[in-house]
GROMACS .gro file of C-alpha atoms in nm:
model
   62
    1MET     CA    1  -0.690   8.539   8.116
    2THR     CA    2  -1.045   8.531   8.261
    3ALA     CA    3  -1.076   8.503   8.655
    4ARG     CA    4  -1.087   8.102   8.649
    5GLN     CA    5  -0.797   8.092   8.475
    6TRP     CA    6  -0.646   8.292   8.727
    7ALA     CA    7  -0.781   8.143   9.009
    8ARG     CA    8  -0.661   7.827   8.874
    9ALA     CA    9  -0.309   7.933   8.799
   10VAL     CA   10  -0.298   8.039   9.155
   11TRP     CA   11  -0.449   7.704   9.316
   12TRP     CA   12  -0.179   7.509   9.116
   13TYR     CA   13   0.097   7.742   9.220
   14LEU     CA   14   0.001   7.706   9.594
   15ARG     CA   15  -0.029   7.333   9.570
   16GLU     CA   16   0.315   7.360   9.423
   17LEU     CA   17   0.483   7.538   9.682
   18THR     CA   18   0.325   7.374   9.944
   19GLY     CA   19   0.383   7.017   9.856
   20GLU     CA   20   0.056   6.970   9.846
   21ALA     CA   21   0.046   6.829   9.484
   22GLU     CA   22   0.378   6.562   9.564
   23TYR     CA   23   0.192   6.325   9.720
   24ASP     CA   24  -0.067   6.303   9.377
   25ARG     CA   25   0.227   6.271   9.161
   26TYR     CA   26   0.362   6.012   9.382
   27ARG     CA   27   0.010   5.833   9.390
   28GLU     CA   28  -0.014   5.842   9.000
   29ARG     CA   29   0.338   5.717   8.958
   30ARG     CA   30   0.277   5.414   9.209
   31LEU     CA   31  -0.027   5.321   9.019
   32ARG     CA   32   0.148   5.330   8.686
   33HIS     CA   33   0.434   5.128   8.829
   34HIS     CA   34   0.308   4.907   9.052
   35PRO     CA   35  -0.125   4.860   8.994
   36LEU     CA   36  -0.144   4.564   9.269
   37ALA     CA   37   0.057   4.716   9.569
   38PRO     CA   38  -0.113   4.894   9.822
   39LEU     CA   39  -0.104   5.302   9.816
   40PRO     CA   40   0.017   5.467  10.126
   41THR     CA   41  -0.272   5.718  10.265
   42ARG     CA   42  -0.118   6.093  10.270
   43ARG     CA   43  -0.037   6.080  10.602
   44GLU     CA   44   0.139   5.703  10.564
   45TYR     CA   45   0.358   5.870  10.260
   46GLU     CA   46   0.411   6.226  10.492
   47VAL     CA   47   0.572   5.965  10.702
   48LEU     CA   48   0.763   5.767  10.472
   49ARG     CA   49   0.906   6.104  10.326
   50SER     CA   50   0.999   6.238  10.641
   51ARG     CA   51   1.197   5.945  10.747
   52HIS     CA   52   1.377   5.933  10.375
   53ARG     CA   53   1.507   6.300  10.430
   54GLU     CA   54   1.645   6.231  10.800
   55ALA     CA   55   1.787   5.903  10.636
   56HIS     CA   56   1.922   6.104  10.334
   57PRO     CA   57   2.013   6.497  10.414
   58GLN     CA   58   2.096   6.703  10.144
   59GLY     CA   59   2.371   6.986  10.181
   60ARG     CA   60   2.159   7.325  10.146
   61CYS     CA   61   2.325   7.677  10.154
   62CYS     CA   62   2.069   7.795  10.416
   0.00000   0.00000   0.00000
């Protein structure tokens, strides 16, 4: 594995770990299914996501 490949793998892992990649996946899915609908900004997406989590709590062990 080259240094560049290693750096890309670490970058991908950190984005997945922190949730940064979630908005990108949401944006791609939204554009694919609703191309004419307005796309929320990253900040608006985070607010919507937080509200959804509060309204739909999931049981967790910890």
